Amino acid sequence: MSFINYSSREINCKIVYYGPGLCGKTTNLQYVYNKTSPDAKGKMISLATETERTLFFDFLPLSLGEIRGFKTRFHLYTVPGQVFYDASRKLILKGVDGVVFVADSQIERMEANLESVENLRINLGEQGYDLDRVPYVVQYNKRDLPNAASLDHLRRELNPRGVPDFEATATTGVGVFDTLKMVAKLVLQELRRGSEAPTAAAPSMPPRRGPVG
Amino acid sequence: MSQQTVLYEAEYELIKKICDRLVREANAKVVFLVDKNGQLIASSGETAHLDTTSLASLTAGNIAATGGIAKLINEKEFSQIFHEGERDNLHISIIGQRVILVVIFDQRSSLGLVRLRVRKASEELNQVFNVISQKAELPGASPFAEISDDDIDSLFSS
Ligand SMILES: Nc1nc2c(ncn2[C@@H]2O[C@H](COP(=O)(O)OP(=O)(O)O)[C@@H](O)[C@H]2O)c(=O)[nH]1
Ligand SMILES: [Mg+2]
């Protein structure tokens, strides 16, 4: 659920990176963090176990620039992938505006990928969201590994609906920003759609009240 | 997916006033207000040295986790949470089940005083948030109804 603040002239949106354990969600955020200039990012927070497995979430606030005088900020979150952290995953999905599904391309992780997509669909459903309607991008990560499944195979299994998808190697950054830009774009487009006045029937309210700027 | 929080100047001013007063009347160091999704709404007091964005996200995570625990033990919600530190203490409360009010205070204040002042501020804030949610239901209340594909693309051109 996006948050528009007329006073600070900011818009905040929430993007969640979802996927099975060890698929590379945290690595995606780390790469974005490392490649973003200091003035465009806040601190990256990782609530992790001693072995660097995500325990609750990673969080990275990013500013993308201005649209129509509003600063656009994206809050990126990752979820813990392991099956037993399901309760935490549900919490993190609250108020989400866009989802990136990070798949592990390794052929032996196919079942874990499928299980995770299914879990995403259920958990979104519990929040009243429909995976088929949420801004949604799929990333096939770990393309550099020799045991990676073919792109065709991954697409067939994980992206039957044909949403925007990208091949990636998060450790070196391949595909990381393409993925992020696409989901951000879909979120902004959704925002526009969601804020269109229904029709001529209802007069649209002038948004600006009181002194602005 | 179209529900969103929209905060206008007029309500923001009201919220800010309530938070400023709470800092004074509770002898607090910092007061801030966060929505349940982790977005900062307003802050008052000695915030210059604070990473309020991170604080907002972690506070919301904290409340979400505590709420999850409450459900598991068949409690509705813990409406107030208190963390005691060596120097600073944290009082967290949930207002009208939608926003989170955080007060940071030290030995210049006390838990009793904070709770007393928070109670009054909560009622006032709740009223403001009622107005905000009524306004959110009005159509077209967003500057983003008119953005173009070019506007969106320009964000990514650099
Ligand atoms: N070879 C390879 N390893 C990767 C890639 N992305 C992530 N990894 C590694 O996979 C492991 C798990 O990554 P992490 O980001 O912690 O996974 P998460 O559980 O989804 O957050 C780490 O050792 C990463 O270095 C990739 O594209 N290629
Ligand atoms: Mg992780």
Tab-separated table of C-alpha atoms and ligand atoms in Angstrom:
chain	number	residue	atom	x	y	z
A	1	MET	CA	0.000	0.000	0.000
A	2	SER	CA	1.684	3.106	-1.183
A	3	PHE	CA	1.918	6.139	1.042
A	4	ILE	CA	1.600	9.620	-0.430
A	5	ASN	CA	2.659	12.490	1.771
A	6	TYR	CA	1.662	15.940	0.505
A	7	SER	CA	3.489	17.649	3.277
A	8	SER	CA	6.944	16.294	2.515
A	9	ARG	CA	5.915	15.705	-1.121
A	10	GLU	CA	6.961	12.118	-1.061
A	11	ILE	CA	5.565	8.880	-2.254
A	12	ASN	CA	6.659	5.624	-0.654
A	13	CYS	CA	6.166	2.186	-2.138
A	14	LYS	CA	7.003	-1.250	-0.817
A	15	ILE	CA	8.611	-3.961	-2.913
A	16	VAL	CA	9.182	-7.475	-1.597
A	17	TYR	CA	11.740	-9.963	-2.939
A	18	TYR	CA	10.336	-13.444	-2.484
A	19	GLY	CA	11.750	-16.888	-3.238
A	20	PRO	CA	13.136	-20.093	-1.749
A	21	GLY	CA	16.019	-20.098	0.743
A	22	LEU	CA	19.438	-19.268	-0.744
A	23	CYS	CA	18.080	-18.227	-4.168
A	24	GLY	CA	19.842	-14.851	-3.930
A	25	LYS	CA	17.327	-12.349	-2.535
A	26	THR	CA	19.709	-10.802	-0.041
A	27	THR	CA	22.431	-10.737	-2.712
A	28	ASN	CA	20.112	-8.705	-4.983
A	29	LEU	CA	19.674	-6.069	-2.290
A	30	GLN	CA	23.349	-6.018	-1.446
A	31	TYR	CA	24.213	-5.387	-5.074
A	32	VAL	CA	21.675	-2.566	-5.347
A	33	TYR	CA	23.036	-1.092	-2.131
A	34	ASN	CA	26.654	-1.250	-3.294
A	35	LYS	CA	25.896	0.349	-6.647
A	36	THR	CA	23.680	3.178	-5.447
A	37	SER	CA	25.109	6.558	-4.613
A	38	PRO	CA	25.003	7.482	-0.915
A	39	ASP	CA	22.482	10.289	-1.369
A	40	ALA	CA	19.964	7.931	-2.983
A	41	LYS	CA	19.947	5.245	-0.332
A	42	GLY	CA	19.480	4.773	3.371
A	43	LYS	CA	21.090	2.210	5.564
A	44	MET	CA	20.614	-1.431	4.621
A	45	ILE	CA	19.320	-3.434	7.528
A	46	SER	CA	19.694	-7.195	7.683
A	47	LEU	CA	18.069	-9.110	10.489
A	48	ALA	CA	20.078	-12.277	10.042
A	49	THR	CA	21.230	-15.311	11.995
A	50	GLU	CA	24.892	-15.730	12.920
A	51	THR	CA	25.363	-17.712	9.721
A	52	GLU	CA	24.019	-14.815	7.640
A	53	ARG	CA	20.727	-16.474	6.837
A	54	THR	CA	17.891	-13.963	6.781
A	55	LEU	CA	15.998	-14.285	10.040
A	56	PHE	CA	13.233	-11.753	9.611
A	57	PHE	CA	13.929	-9.423	6.716
A	58	ASP	CA	16.441	-7.267	4.891
A	59	PHE	CA	15.432	-3.675	4.329
A	60	LEU	CA	16.824	-1.117	1.912
A	61	PRO	CA	15.262	2.325	1.361
A	62	LEU	CA	15.980	3.866	-2.046
A	63	SER	CA	15.103	7.220	-3.624
A	64	LEU	CA	14.633	7.123	-7.341
A	65	GLY	CA	14.124	10.771	-8.161
A	66	GLU	CA	11.108	12.990	-8.661
A	67	ILE	CA	7.871	12.584	-10.542
A	68	ARG	CA	5.695	15.670	-10.822
A	69	GLY	CA	7.430	17.236	-7.851
A	70	PHE	CA	7.072	14.170	-5.645
A	71	LYS	CA	10.129	12.308	-4.400
A	72	THR	CA	9.635	8.645	-5.186
A	73	ARG	CA	10.979	6.292	-2.587
A	74	PHE	CA	11.022	2.535	-2.746
A	75	HIS	CA	11.411	0.375	0.311
A	76	LEU	CA	12.897	-2.967	-0.674
A	77	TYR	CA	12.359	-5.955	1.595
A	78	THR	CA	13.426	-9.580	1.372
A	79	VAL	CA	11.744	-12.449	3.182
A	80	PRO	CA	13.451	-15.375	4.897
A	81	GLY	CA	13.174	-18.277	2.471
A	82	GLN	CA	13.182	-21.317	4.697
A	83	VAL	CA	9.858	-23.088	4.963
A	84	PHE	CA	9.621	-22.733	8.753
A	85	TYR	CA	9.676	-18.930	8.608
A	86	ASP	CA	6.263	-18.744	7.015
A	87	ALA	CA	4.779	-16.584	9.777
A	88	SER	CA	7.450	-13.936	9.162
A	89	ARG	CA	6.911	-13.996	5.407
A	90	LYS	CA	3.236	-13.237	5.875
A	91	LEU	CA	4.045	-10.203	8.001
A	92	ILE	CA	6.461	-8.798	5.469
A	93	LEU	CA	3.925	-9.048	2.656
A	94	LYS	CA	1.580	-6.679	4.468
A	95	GLY	CA	1.008	-3.558	2.449
A	96	VAL	CA	3.167	-4.718	-0.459
A	97	ASP	CA	2.981	-2.760	-3.733
A	98	GLY	CA	5.082	-5.003	-5.938
A	99	VAL	CA	6.713	-8.429	-5.787
A	100	VAL	CA	9.901	-9.827	-7.314
A	101	PHE	CA	10.062	-13.595	-7.352
A	102	VAL	CA	13.702	-14.672	-7.337
A	103	ALA	CA	14.026	-18.213	-8.657
A	104	ASP	CA	17.102	-20.380	-8.178
A	105	SER	CA	17.945	-21.600	-11.677
A	106	GLN	CA	19.659	-24.764	-10.467
A	107	ILE	CA	17.700	-27.718	-11.763
A	108	GLU	CA	17.620	-29.408	-8.369
A	109	ARG	CA	15.963	-26.305	-6.865
A	110	MET	CA	12.977	-26.447	-9.210
A	111	GLU	CA	10.729	-28.041	-6.642
A	112	ALA	CA	11.736	-25.470	-4.012
A	113	ASN	CA	10.938	-22.702	-6.515
A	114	LEU	CA	7.516	-24.117	-7.270
A	115	GLU	CA	6.750	-24.542	-3.597
A	116	SER	CA	7.759	-20.959	-2.941
A	117	VAL	CA	5.567	-19.514	-5.737
A	118	GLU	CA	2.658	-21.472	-4.378
A	119	ASN	CA	3.410	-20.180	-0.903
A	120	LEU	CA	3.552	-16.627	-2.262
A	121	ARG	CA	0.158	-17.015	-3.876
A	122	ILE	CA	-1.394	-18.315	-0.658
A	123	ASN	CA	0.189	-15.706	1.586
A	124	LEU	CA	-0.806	-12.863	-0.725
A	125	GLY	CA	-4.299	-14.290	-0.847
A	126	GLU	CA	-4.508	-14.156	2.937
A	127	GLN	CA	-3.805	-10.416	2.724
A	128	GLY	CA	-6.512	-10.000	0.128
A	129	TYR	CA	-4.128	-9.739	-2.832
A	130	ASP	CA	-4.244	-11.782	-6.011
A	131	LEU	CA	-0.853	-12.747	-7.414
A	132	ASP	CA	-2.278	-12.375	-10.904
A	133	ARG	CA	-3.062	-8.714	-10.271
A	134	VAL	CA	-0.163	-7.507	-8.176
A	135	PRO	CA	2.769	-5.812	-9.999
A	136	TYR	CA	4.954	-8.877	-10.384
A	137	VAL	CA	8.320	-9.693	-11.958
A	138	VAL	CA	10.196	-12.996	-12.103
A	139	GLN	CA	13.977	-13.237	-11.938
A	140	TYR	CA	15.854	-16.430	-12.849
A	141	ASN	CA	18.989	-16.098	-10.752
A	142	LYS	CA	22.270	-18.021	-10.711
A	143	ARG	CA	22.458	-18.229	-14.484
A	144	ASP	CA	26.223	-18.609	-14.121
A	145	LEU	CA	26.011	-22.080	-12.612
A	146	PRO	CA	26.587	-25.134	-14.824
A	147	ASN	CA	23.598	-26.962	-13.379
A	148	ALA	CA	21.170	-24.159	-14.285
A	149	ALA	CA	17.977	-25.303	-15.990
A	150	SER	CA	17.196	-23.943	-19.457
A	151	LEU	CA	15.366	-20.659	-19.695
A	152	ASP	CA	12.498	-22.356	-21.529
A	153	HIS	CA	12.064	-24.860	-18.766
A	154	LEU	CA	12.107	-22.195	-16.046
A	155	ARG	CA	9.613	-20.056	-17.904
A	156	ARG	CA	7.237	-22.929	-18.444
A	157	GLU	CA	7.294	-23.905	-14.776
A	158	LEU	CA	7.521	-20.560	-13.041
A	159	ASN	CA	6.027	-17.995	-15.352
A	160	PRO	CA	3.078	-19.501	-17.193
A	161	ARG	CA	1.368	-16.130	-17.340
A	162	GLY	CA	4.298	-14.463	-19.058
A	163	VAL	CA	4.908	-11.548	-16.671
A	164	PRO	CA	8.132	-9.567	-17.251
A	165	ASP	CA	11.088	-11.809	-16.448
A	166	PHE	CA	14.873	-11.545	-16.377
A	167	GLU	CA	17.906	-13.780	-16.257
A	168	ALA	CA	20.321	-12.777	-13.519
A	169	THR	CA	23.541	-13.464	-11.723
A	170	ALA	CA	23.060	-11.464	-8.567
A	171	THR	CA	26.599	-11.969	-7.318
A	172	THR	CA	27.976	-10.003	-10.275
A	173	GLY	CA	24.888	-7.835	-10.705
A	174	VAL	CA	23.707	-9.120	-14.062
A	175	GLY	CA	19.973	-8.481	-14.347
A	176	VAL	CA	19.644	-6.986	-10.867
A	177	PHE	CA	18.787	-3.419	-11.880
A	178	ASP	CA	16.692	-4.542	-14.858
A	179	THR	CA	14.537	-6.489	-12.437
A	180	LEU	CA	14.241	-3.619	-9.977
A	181	LYS	CA	13.435	-1.040	-12.641
A	182	MET	CA	10.722	-3.192	-14.115
A	183	VAL	CA	8.953	-3.822	-10.842
A	184	ALA	CA	9.227	-0.139	-9.897
A	185	LYS	CA	7.724	0.777	-13.226
A	186	LEU	CA	4.843	-1.646	-12.808
A	187	VAL	CA	4.181	-0.264	-9.333
A	188	LEU	CA	4.010	3.305	-10.620
A	189	GLN	CA	1.734	2.275	-13.466
A	190	GLU	CA	-0.519	0.521	-10.986
A	191	LEU	CA	-0.541	3.637	-8.861
A	192	ARG	CA	-1.736	5.617	-11.827
A	193	ARG	CA	-4.417	3.078	-12.613
A	194	GLY	CA	-5.524	2.958	-8.981
A	195	SER	CA	-5.803	6.708	-8.713
A	196	GLU	CA	-7.733	7.378	-11.877
A	197	ALA	CA	-11.089	8.912	-11.104
A	198	PRO	CA	-13.726	6.241	-11.828
A	199	THR	CA	-15.611	8.229	-14.489
A	200	ALA	CA	-17.180	11.615	-14.966
A	201	ALA	CA	-19.873	10.748	-12.432
A	202	ALA	CA	-17.837	11.652	-9.372
A	203	PRO	CA	-16.222	15.079	-9.413
A	204	SER	CA	-12.570	14.650	-8.595
A	205	MET	CA	-11.372	16.381	-5.474
A	206	PRO	CA	-8.632	18.931	-5.845
A	207	PRO	CA	-5.795	17.217	-4.018
A	208	ARG	CA	-3.957	20.257	-2.755
A	209	ARG	CA	-5.262	21.816	0.378
A	210	GLY	CA	-3.627	24.407	2.474
A	211	PRO	CA	-0.285	25.914	1.603
A	212	VAL	CA	1.883	23.690	-0.513
A	213	GLY	CA	5.638	23.669	-0.844
B	1	MET	CA	-4.340	-2.885	-4.908
B	2	SER	CA	-5.574	0.639	-5.208
B	3	GLN	CA	-5.998	1.475	-1.532
B	4	GLN	CA	-3.325	3.805	-0.363
B	5	THR	CA	-2.589	6.224	2.396
B	6	VAL	CA	-2.706	9.849	1.374
B	7	LEU	CA	-1.582	12.437	3.868
B	8	TYR	CA	-2.505	16.062	3.172
B	9	GLU	CA	-0.886	19.200	4.461
B	10	ALA	CA	-3.781	20.049	6.773
B	11	GLU	CA	-3.811	16.729	8.603
B	12	TYR	CA	-0.040	16.571	8.670
B	13	GLU	CA	0.051	19.903	10.492
B	14	LEU	CA	-2.391	18.573	13.084
B	15	ILE	CA	-0.384	15.402	13.570
B	16	LYS	CA	2.846	17.299	13.874
B	17	LYS	CA	1.365	19.608	16.510
B	18	ILE	CA	0.172	16.672	18.581
B	19	CYS	CA	3.588	14.999	18.389
B	20	ASP	CA	5.432	18.209	19.270
B	21	ARG	CA	3.223	18.693	22.284
B	22	LEU	CA	3.678	15.093	23.355
B	23	VAL	CA	7.471	15.581	23.344
B	24	ARG	CA	7.078	18.567	25.653
B	25	GLU	CA	4.406	17.258	27.982
B	26	ALA	CA	5.956	13.825	28.383
B	27	ASN	CA	9.488	15.200	28.757
B	28	ALA	CA	10.420	12.870	25.956
B	29	LYS	CA	13.463	12.923	23.677
B	30	VAL	CA	11.758	11.781	20.534
B	31	VAL	CA	8.257	10.971	19.348
B	32	PHE	CA	7.509	9.399	16.039
B	33	LEU	CA	4.565	7.996	14.213
B	34	VAL	CA	4.756	5.118	11.755
B	35	ASP	CA	2.177	3.320	9.694
B	36	LYS	CA	1.907	-0.424	10.090
B	37	ASN	CA	3.717	-0.986	6.811
B	38	GLY	CA	6.807	0.760	8.104
B	39	GLN	CA	6.465	4.198	6.550
B	40	LEU	CA	7.343	7.165	8.715
B	41	ILE	CA	4.456	9.620	9.075
B	42	ALA	CA	5.889	12.262	11.383
B	43	SER	CA	8.603	12.779	13.969
B	44	SER	CA	9.341	15.332	16.690
B	45	GLY	CA	12.079	16.076	19.178
B	46	GLU	CA	15.784	15.316	18.925
B	47	THR	CA	15.629	13.511	15.605
B	48	ALA	CA	18.627	15.063	13.868
B	49	HIS	CA	21.005	12.240	14.768
B	50	LEU	CA	18.432	9.488	14.216
B	51	ASP	CA	17.939	7.252	11.202
B	52	THR	CA	14.170	7.606	11.264
B	53	THR	CA	13.610	5.590	8.079
B	54	SER	CA	15.273	2.527	9.579
B	55	LEU	CA	13.563	3.112	12.904
B	56	ALA	CA	10.198	3.196	11.175
B	57	SER	CA	10.788	-0.040	9.332
B	58	LEU	CA	12.084	-1.896	12.374
B	59	THR	CA	9.300	-0.587	14.598
B	60	ALA	CA	6.695	-1.831	12.161
B	61	GLY	CA	8.508	-5.181	12.007
B	62	ASN	CA	8.535	-5.304	15.784
B	63	ILE	CA	4.814	-4.581	16.003
B	64	ALA	CA	4.042	-7.076	13.258
B	65	ALA	CA	6.015	-9.782	15.039
B	66	THR	CA	4.448	-8.990	18.413
B	67	GLY	CA	1.025	-9.013	16.784
B	68	GLY	CA	1.811	-12.422	15.338
B	69	ILE	CA	2.743	-13.692	18.778
B	70	ALA	CA	-0.465	-12.227	20.222
B	71	LYS	CA	-2.518	-14.167	17.714
B	72	LEU	CA	-0.764	-17.412	18.563
B	73	ILE	CA	-1.620	-17.053	22.237
B	74	ASN	CA	-5.131	-15.825	21.466
B	75	GLU	CA	-4.571	-12.236	22.485
B	76	LYS	CA	-6.057	-9.614	20.224
B	77	GLU	CA	-3.068	-7.307	20.100
B	78	PHE	CA	-0.574	-5.942	22.586
B	79	SER	CA	-1.613	-2.335	22.453
B	80	GLN	CA	1.402	-1.098	24.423
B	81	ILE	CA	4.979	-2.281	24.469
B	82	PHE	CA	7.763	-1.021	26.703
B	83	HIS	CA	11.500	-1.558	26.205
B	84	GLU	CA	13.841	-0.522	28.981
B	85	GLY	CA	17.417	0.400	28.163
B	86	GLU	CA	20.392	1.588	30.165
B	87	ARG	CA	19.822	5.209	29.262
B	88	ASP	CA	16.875	5.394	26.928
B	89	ASN	CA	13.532	3.691	27.072
B	90	LEU	CA	11.036	3.032	24.367
B	91	HIS	CA	7.283	3.135	24.683
B	92	ILE	CA	5.327	1.848	21.697
B	93	SER	CA	1.567	1.956	21.332
B	94	ILE	CA	-0.886	1.225	18.578
B	95	ILE	CA	-3.461	3.834	17.722
B	96	GLY	CA	-6.792	2.803	16.312
B	97	GLN	CA	-5.258	-0.446	15.056
B	98	ARG	CA	-3.565	1.363	12.210
B	99	VAL	CA	-0.661	3.556	13.261
B	100	ILE	CA	2.192	3.111	15.700
B	101	LEU	CA	3.229	5.806	18.154
B	102	VAL	CA	6.756	5.586	19.544
B	103	VAL	CA	8.105	7.639	22.446
B	104	ILE	CA	11.789	7.598	23.380
B	105	PHE	CA	12.553	8.947	26.829
B	106	ASP	CA	15.260	8.887	29.500
B	107	GLN	CA	15.468	9.490	33.257
B	108	ARG	CA	14.077	13.000	32.857
B	109	SER	CA	10.696	11.360	32.393
B	110	SER	CA	8.967	8.218	33.649
B	111	LEU	CA	6.860	5.424	32.269
B	112	GLY	CA	3.853	6.670	34.202
B	113	LEU	CA	4.076	10.161	32.774
B	114	VAL	CA	4.630	8.861	29.261
B	115	ARG	CA	1.633	6.560	29.444
B	116	LEU	CA	-0.553	9.337	30.753
B	117	ARG	CA	0.406	11.754	27.970
B	118	VAL	CA	0.276	9.078	25.311
B	119	ARG	CA	-3.301	8.261	26.212
B	120	LYS	CA	-4.467	11.776	25.506
B	121	ALA	CA	-2.402	12.164	22.356
B	122	SER	CA	-3.705	8.843	21.060
B	123	GLU	CA	-7.293	9.983	21.223
B	124	GLU	CA	-6.489	13.108	19.294
B	125	LEU	CA	-4.413	11.293	16.722
B	126	ASN	CA	-7.135	8.734	16.254
B	127	GLN	CA	-9.543	11.477	15.268
B	128	VAL	CA	-7.121	12.855	12.717
B	129	PHE	CA	-6.635	9.420	11.215
B	130	ASN	CA	-10.380	8.990	10.943
B	131	VAL	CA	-10.443	12.067	8.754
B	132	ILE	CA	-7.506	10.789	6.734
B	133	SER	CA	-9.155	7.493	5.972
B	134	GLN	CA	-12.379	9.233	4.991
B	135	LYS	CA	-10.496	11.413	2.563
B	136	ALA	CA	-8.645	8.436	1.126
B	137	GLU	CA	-11.903	7.063	-0.142
B	138	LEU	CA	-12.519	10.051	-2.340
B	139	PRO	CA	-11.691	9.401	-5.986
B	140	GLY	CA	-8.847	11.035	-7.806
B	141	ALA	CA	-7.068	12.077	-4.643
B	142	SER	CA	-3.625	11.463	-6.067
B	143	PRO	CA	-1.097	13.392	-8.112
B	144	PHE	CA	-0.299	10.127	-9.850
B	145	ALA	CA	-3.506	9.953	-11.821
B	146	GLU	CA	-1.835	12.048	-14.475
B	147	ILE	CA	1.670	10.676	-14.732
B	148	SER	CA	2.780	9.585	-18.171
B	149	ASP	CA	4.973	6.710	-19.290
B	150	ASP	CA	7.623	9.320	-19.997
B	151	ASP	CA	7.512	10.511	-16.399
B	152	ILE	CA	8.079	6.970	-15.246
B	153	ASP	CA	10.842	6.277	-17.744
B	154	SER	CA	12.652	9.473	-16.807
B	155	LEU	CA	13.193	8.084	-13.314
B	156	PHE	CA	15.339	5.369	-14.769
B	157	SER	CA	17.212	7.269	-17.404
B	158	SER	CA	20.220	7.962	-15.235
C	1	LIG	N1	26.859	-18.650	-8.311
C	1	LIG	C1	25.966	-17.786	-7.849
C	1	LIG	N2	25.763	-17.685	-6.517
C	1	LIG	C2	24.844	-16.802	-6.079
C	1	LIG	C3	24.104	-15.979	-6.968
C	1	LIG	N3	23.282	-15.204	-6.240
C	1	LIG	C4	23.498	-15.520	-4.934
C	1	LIG	N4	24.429	-16.485	-4.831
C	1	LIG	C5	24.946	-17.108	-3.608
C	1	LIG	O1	23.930	-17.880	-3.020
C	1	LIG	C6	24.028	-17.852	-1.582
C	1	LIG	C7	22.701	-17.421	-0.964
C	1	LIG	O2	22.417	-16.085	-1.342
C	1	LIG	P1	21.458	-15.152	-0.470
C	1	LIG	O3	21.360	-13.861	-1.177
C	1	LIG	O4	21.884	-15.138	0.958
C	1	LIG	O5	20.080	-15.962	-0.591
C	1	LIG	P2	18.668	-15.636	0.073
C	1	LIG	O6	18.427	-16.734	1.061
C	1	LIG	O7	17.692	-15.712	-1.052
C	1	LIG	O8	18.726	-14.287	0.700
C	1	LIG	C8	25.160	-16.906	-1.258
C	1	LIG	O9	26.300	-17.675	-0.991
C	1	LIG	C9	25.331	-16.095	-2.541
C	1	LIG	O10	26.642	-15.644	-2.726
C	1	LIG	C10	24.341	-16.104	-8.361
C	1	LIG	O11	23.750	-15.446	-9.220
C	1	LIG	N5	25.274	-17.034	-8.747
C	2	MG	MG	18.326	-13.709	2.642
